[in-house]
């Protein structure tokens, strides 16, 4: 009987396992191997093993990689805390017993189900000199500020991408925070009310301690997602101007596809994997210790 149940379990799990092997495990192993070769996307010669040459080139002869690394950390360092705080504020708002809260939840979540590419194209037009963003800025400031082509300036291109990214994904983490809020027992709030606690004291002593497990999920997933920023950069600025928005993933794709240097692109992907792994382990250990 147990053998039959085991075979049934393996049979039911086999489609997922096959897809996992084809689309996750095989590409990961292939990328790891290619990182130590001089493989080209289109080349008449077979790839050759070159050891750590790609990694030495990344740290010594690639002038774009330091900019990409700084831009990636800059993006994650700004987006993750703002994104987390804004998503928590929206979750607290839609968790109240107000009329129409389901409508607000839907409105906030709509950007999440919209394609990032479509959103990026739309916002690229909004950021133009004569776009909607500058029109609103001029209207609300009484024509005192006329704005600029935000994606064409090195100093404003990355903040413009950050703003769009926060707007597009805040609804997803609002739902995560909301699920955490709804796991907090209502009796705790009733006890706090009996003790005379005000709204801030309830948040500090009841809500925030109850959200600690959710905080770990939000911070870790947001950090991993922010470090892997690519689609909006590729669509809105193509890494420019002057590589001011180039990120590690964008640099890896540009090396692999546009420059056809697959081996070097795979090496950059390995460096990105190690960076994300280290940061995630530090975050996970830090949040676990705080709990």
Short mmCIF file of C-alpha atoms in Angstrom, two decimals:
data_model
loop_
_atom_site.label_atom_id
_atom_site.label_comp_id
_atom_site.label_asym_id
_atom_site.label_seq_id
_atom_site.Cartn_x
_atom_site.Cartn_y
_atom_site.Cartn_z
CA UNK A 1 0.00 0.00 0.00
CA UNK A 2 2.82 2.39 0.93
CA UNK A 3 4.70 1.60 -2.29
CA UNK A 4 1.56 2.32 -4.31
CA UNK A 5 1.07 5.66 -2.50
CA UNK A 6 4.73 6.49 -3.06
CA UNK A 7 4.48 5.79 -6.79
CA UNK A 8 1.30 7.88 -6.98
CA UNK A 9 3.01 10.76 -5.19
CA UNK A 10 6.01 10.64 -7.54
CA UNK A 11 3.68 10.43 -10.56
CA UNK A 12 1.71 13.51 -9.46
CA UNK A 13 4.86 15.46 -8.65
CA UNK A 14 6.71 14.50 -11.83
CA UNK A 15 5.38 17.35 -14.07
CA UNK A 16 6.56 19.95 -11.56
CA UNK A 17 9.88 18.16 -11.05
CA UNK A 18 10.50 17.94 -14.81
CA UNK A 19 9.79 21.66 -15.26
CA UNK A 20 12.00 22.45 -12.26
CA UNK A 21 14.86 20.46 -13.73
CA UNK A 22 14.48 21.93 -17.25
CA UNK A 23 14.00 25.58 -16.33
CA UNK A 24 15.87 25.89 -13.02
CA UNK A 25 18.48 23.24 -12.32
CA UNK A 26 19.87 22.74 -15.85
CA UNK A 27 20.23 26.51 -16.61
CA UNK A 28 21.88 27.03 -13.21
CA UNK A 29 24.45 24.29 -13.81
CA UNK A 30 24.98 25.46 -17.41
CA UNK A 31 25.51 29.06 -16.27
CA UNK A 32 28.00 27.95 -13.62
CA UNK A 33 30.00 25.99 -16.22
CA UNK A 34 29.90 28.73 -18.89
CA UNK A 35 31.27 31.26 -16.39
CA UNK A 36 34.65 29.51 -16.63
CA UNK A 37 34.75 29.40 -20.44
CA UNK A 38 35.17 31.82 -23.36
CA UNK A 39 31.85 30.77 -24.93
CA UNK A 40 30.42 33.11 -27.57
CA UNK A 41 26.77 33.30 -28.63
CA UNK A 42 27.65 32.71 -32.30
CA UNK A 43 31.10 31.25 -32.89
CA UNK A 44 32.52 28.54 -35.19
CA UNK A 45 34.92 27.38 -32.43
CA UNK A 46 33.95 25.34 -29.39
CA UNK A 47 34.07 27.01 -25.93
CA UNK A 48 37.36 26.59 -24.08
CA UNK A 49 37.98 26.43 -20.33
CA UNK A 50 39.77 29.63 -19.24
CA UNK A 51 39.60 29.30 -15.45
CA UNK A 52 39.04 32.54 -13.53
CA UNK A 53 39.83 34.83 -16.49
CA UNK A 54 36.24 36.15 -16.73
CA UNK A 55 36.22 37.04 -13.02
CA UNK A 56 39.62 38.74 -13.23
CA UNK A 57 38.36 40.74 -16.22
CA UNK A 58 35.22 41.76 -14.29
CA UNK A 59 37.21 43.28 -11.42
CA UNK A 60 40.14 44.73 -13.38
CA UNK A 61 39.18 45.53 -16.99
CA UNK A 62 35.44 46.26 -16.99
CA UNK A 63 34.83 49.98 -16.31
CA UNK A 64 31.03 49.53 -16.32
CA UNK A 65 30.86 46.84 -13.62
CA UNK A 66 31.71 49.14 -10.65
CA UNK A 67 28.98 51.56 -11.83
CA UNK A 68 26.55 48.67 -12.23
CA UNK A 69 27.35 47.38 -8.74
CA UNK A 70 26.89 50.82 -7.16
CA UNK A 71 23.66 51.42 -9.10
CA UNK A 72 22.28 48.04 -8.01
CA UNK A 73 23.04 48.68 -4.32
CA UNK A 74 21.75 52.27 -4.65
CA UNK A 75 18.48 51.03 -6.13
CA UNK A 76 18.00 48.35 -3.45
CA UNK A 77 19.08 50.66 -0.61
CA UNK A 78 16.47 53.27 -1.52
CA UNK A 79 13.62 51.16 -2.86
CA UNK A 80 13.45 48.45 -0.17
CA UNK A 81 12.88 50.68 2.92
CA UNK A 82 10.54 53.11 1.12
CA UNK A 83 8.68 50.28 -0.53
CA UNK A 84 8.29 48.35 2.74
CA UNK A 85 7.08 51.38 4.70
CA UNK A 86 4.63 52.49 2.00
CA UNK A 87 3.24 48.97 1.60
CA UNK A 88 2.77 48.72 5.39
CA UNK A 89 0.98 52.09 5.49
CA UNK A 90 -1.38 50.98 2.71
CA UNK A 91 -1.99 47.64 4.45
CA UNK A 92 -2.90 49.44 7.68
CA UNK A 93 -5.21 51.71 5.68
CA UNK A 94 -7.10 48.95 3.87
CA UNK A 95 -7.24 46.83 7.04
CA UNK A 96 -9.55 49.34 8.71
CA UNK A 97 -13.29 48.75 8.74
CA UNK A 98 -14.18 51.44 6.23
CA UNK A 99 -16.68 51.29 3.40
CA UNK A 100 -15.13 50.53 0.05
CA UNK A 101 -11.94 49.00 1.43
CA UNK A 102 -12.15 46.13 -1.08
CA UNK A 103 -12.23 48.72 -3.86
CA UNK A 104 -9.06 50.35 -2.50
CA UNK A 105 -7.36 46.94 -2.20
CA UNK A 106 -8.17 46.28 -5.87
CA UNK A 107 -6.96 49.71 -7.00
CA UNK A 108 -3.66 49.36 -5.18
CA UNK A 109 -3.12 45.84 -6.52
CA UNK A 110 -3.90 46.56 -10.20
CA UNK A 111 -0.31 47.70 -11.08
CA UNK A 112 1.05 44.39 -9.78
CA UNK A 113 -0.85 42.35 -12.36
CA UNK A 114 0.17 44.70 -15.15
CA UNK A 115 3.21 43.74 -17.20
CA UNK A 116 6.39 45.51 -16.08
CA UNK A 117 7.31 46.11 -19.72
CA UNK A 118 3.95 47.78 -20.44
CA UNK A 119 4.24 49.90 -17.30
CA UNK A 120 7.81 50.88 -18.15
CA UNK A 121 6.83 51.96 -21.67
CA UNK A 122 3.96 54.03 -20.28
CA UNK A 123 6.12 55.74 -17.66
CA UNK A 124 8.85 56.39 -20.23
CA UNK A 125 6.39 58.59 -22.13
CA UNK A 126 5.25 60.22 -18.89
CA UNK A 127 8.84 61.22 -18.05
CA UNK A 128 9.43 62.99 -21.38
CA UNK A 129 9.89 66.78 -21.58
CA UNK A 130 6.28 67.26 -22.68
CA UNK A 131 4.96 64.27 -20.76
CA UNK A 132 2.27 63.93 -18.12
CA UNK A 133 4.71 64.06 -15.21
CA UNK A 134 5.95 67.54 -16.13
CA UNK A 135 2.41 68.72 -16.91
CA UNK A 136 1.27 67.75 -13.41
CA UNK A 137 4.38 69.29 -11.88
CA UNK A 138 3.75 72.56 -13.72
CA UNK A 139 0.07 72.58 -12.77
CA UNK A 140 0.61 71.97 -9.04
CA UNK A 141 3.46 74.51 -8.79
CA UNK A 142 1.72 77.24 -10.78
CA UNK A 143 4.22 76.89 -13.68
CA UNK A 144 7.11 77.64 -11.30
CA UNK A 145 8.72 74.27 -12.21
CA UNK A 146 8.73 73.22 -15.84
CA UNK A 147 10.56 69.95 -15.36
CA UNK A 148 12.91 68.16 -17.73
CA UNK A 149 13.37 64.95 -19.68
CA UNK A 150 13.89 62.94 -16.50
CA UNK A 151 15.32 59.82 -18.12
CA UNK A 152 17.89 61.77 -20.15
CA UNK A 153 19.78 63.18 -17.16
CA UNK A 154 22.29 60.99 -15.22
CA UNK A 155 21.21 62.54 -11.92
CA UNK A 156 17.47 61.93 -12.33
CA UNK A 157 17.25 58.76 -14.43
CA UNK A 158 17.71 56.27 -11.58
CA UNK A 159 15.36 58.10 -9.13
CA UNK A 160 12.74 58.16 -11.91
CA UNK A 161 13.08 54.38 -12.33
CA UNK A 162 12.87 53.94 -8.55
CA UNK A 163 9.60 55.90 -8.37
CA UNK A 164 8.03 53.80 -11.11
CA UNK A 165 9.26 50.55 -9.51
CA UNK A 166 7.81 51.47 -6.11
CA UNK A 167 4.46 52.35 -7.67
CA UNK A 168 4.30 49.15 -9.71
CA UNK A 169 5.10 46.64 -6.95
CA UNK A 170 3.81 48.25 -3.75
CA UNK A 171 0.46 46.45 -4.03
CA UNK A 172 2.02 42.99 -3.82
CA UNK A 173 3.76 43.63 -0.52
CA UNK A 174 0.68 45.47 0.74
CA UNK A 175 -1.11 42.12 0.43
CA UNK A 176 1.72 40.37 2.31
CA UNK A 177 1.58 42.92 5.14
CA UNK A 178 -2.23 42.65 5.13
CA UNK A 179 -2.06 38.88 5.58
CA UNK A 180 0.28 39.43 8.53
CA UNK A 181 -2.09 41.98 10.08
CA UNK A 182 -5.00 39.58 9.88
CA UNK A 183 -3.11 36.92 11.86
CA UNK A 184 -2.90 39.17 14.94
CA UNK A 185 -5.64 38.16 17.42
CA UNK A 186 -8.31 40.82 17.96
CA UNK A 187 -8.29 40.06 21.70
CA UNK A 188 -4.91 41.78 21.98
CA UNK A 189 -6.36 45.02 20.61
CA UNK A 190 -9.37 44.70 22.92
CA UNK A 191 -7.05 44.25 25.92
CA UNK A 192 -5.00 47.25 24.82
CA UNK A 193 -8.17 49.33 24.52
CA UNK A 194 -9.23 48.32 28.04
CA UNK A 195 -5.79 49.39 29.28
CA UNK A 196 -6.31 52.81 27.70
CA UNK A 197 -3.71 52.51 24.93
CA UNK A 198 -3.91 55.01 22.09
CA UNK A 199 -3.46 54.19 18.40
CA UNK A 200 0.34 54.59 18.42
CA UNK A 201 0.74 52.47 21.56
CA UNK A 202 -1.39 49.72 19.99
CA UNK A 203 0.79 49.78 16.87
CA UNK A 204 4.06 49.75 18.81
CA UNK A 205 3.11 47.10 21.39
CA UNK A 206 0.65 44.88 19.51
CA UNK A 207 0.81 45.35 15.74
CA UNK A 208 4.55 45.65 15.19
CA UNK A 209 5.56 42.63 17.37
CA UNK A 210 2.90 40.58 15.59
CA UNK A 211 4.33 41.56 12.20
CA UNK A 212 7.89 40.40 12.87
CA UNK A 213 7.55 37.13 10.86
CA UNK A 214 5.99 39.09 7.98
CA UNK A 215 8.83 41.62 8.17
CA UNK A 216 11.36 38.88 7.42
CA UNK A 217 9.44 37.74 4.35
CA UNK A 218 8.93 41.27 3.04
CA UNK A 219 12.50 42.47 3.56
CA UNK A 220 14.17 39.36 2.11
CA UNK A 221 11.90 39.08 -0.94
CA UNK A 222 12.02 42.82 -1.64
CA UNK A 223 15.80 42.87 -1.41
CA UNK A 224 16.20 39.95 -3.79
CA UNK A 225 13.74 41.54 -6.23
CA UNK A 226 15.40 44.97 -6.01
CA UNK A 227 18.89 43.55 -6.58
CA UNK A 228 17.60 41.80 -9.72
CA UNK A 229 16.20 44.96 -11.30
CA UNK A 230 16.37 44.64 -15.09
CA UNK A 231 13.17 45.01 -17.14
CA UNK A 232 12.48 48.66 -16.33
CA UNK A 233 16.13 49.60 -16.93
CA UNK A 234 16.17 47.80 -20.25
CA UNK A 235 12.95 49.42 -21.46
CA UNK A 236 13.22 52.94 -20.03
CA UNK A 237 16.91 53.85 -20.35
CA UNK A 238 18.82 50.89 -21.82
CA UNK A 239 21.38 51.42 -19.07
CA UNK A 240 21.99 55.09 -19.88
CA UNK A 241 22.59 57.93 -19.83
CA UNK A 242 26.35 57.37 -19.34
CA UNK A 243 25.66 54.01 -17.62
CA UNK A 244 23.96 55.86 -14.75
CA UNK A 245 21.18 53.22 -14.62
CA UNK A 246 23.16 50.12 -15.59
CA UNK A 247 22.74 47.29 -13.08
CA UNK A 248 24.53 43.96 -12.67
CA UNK A 249 21.77 41.92 -14.31
CA UNK A 250 21.51 44.44 -17.16
CA UNK A 251 25.28 44.29 -17.63
CA UNK A 252 25.18 40.47 -17.66
CA UNK A 253 22.42 40.41 -20.29
CA UNK A 254 24.15 43.10 -22.36
CA UNK A 255 27.39 41.09 -22.34
CA UNK A 256 25.65 37.82 -23.18
CA UNK A 257 23.18 39.00 -25.85
CA UNK A 258 24.31 42.31 -27.33
CA UNK A 259 28.05 41.64 -27.11
CA UNK A 260 27.54 37.86 -27.62
CA UNK A 261 30.07 37.13 -24.84
CA UNK A 262 28.11 34.37 -23.11
CA UNK A 263 31.00 33.22 -20.91
CA UNK A 264 31.55 36.66 -19.44
CA UNK A 265 27.81 37.21 -18.98
CA UNK A 266 27.57 33.90 -17.10
CA UNK A 267 30.47 34.98 -14.85
CA UNK A 268 28.63 38.22 -14.01
CA UNK A 269 25.52 36.18 -13.22
CA UNK A 270 27.56 34.05 -10.81
CA UNK A 271 28.87 37.17 -9.09
CA UNK A 272 25.29 38.45 -8.80
CA UNK A 273 24.19 35.11 -7.32
CA UNK A 274 26.93 35.23 -4.69
CA UNK A 275 26.07 38.84 -3.81
CA UNK A 276 22.37 38.06 -3.35
CA UNK A 277 23.19 34.94 -1.34
CA UNK A 278 25.45 36.83 1.08
CA UNK A 279 23.02 39.72 1.55
CA UNK A 280 20.06 37.38 2.04
CA UNK A 281 21.94 35.30 4.63
CA UNK A 282 22.93 38.44 6.54
CA UNK A 283 19.37 39.77 6.46
CA UNK A 284 17.87 36.45 7.48
CA UNK A 285 20.32 36.04 10.38
CA UNK A 286 19.80 39.64 11.52
CA UNK A 287 16.00 39.46 11.51
CA UNK A 288 16.04 36.03 13.21
CA UNK A 289 18.28 37.34 15.98
CA UNK A 290 15.96 40.31 16.50
CA UNK A 291 13.01 37.95 16.89
#
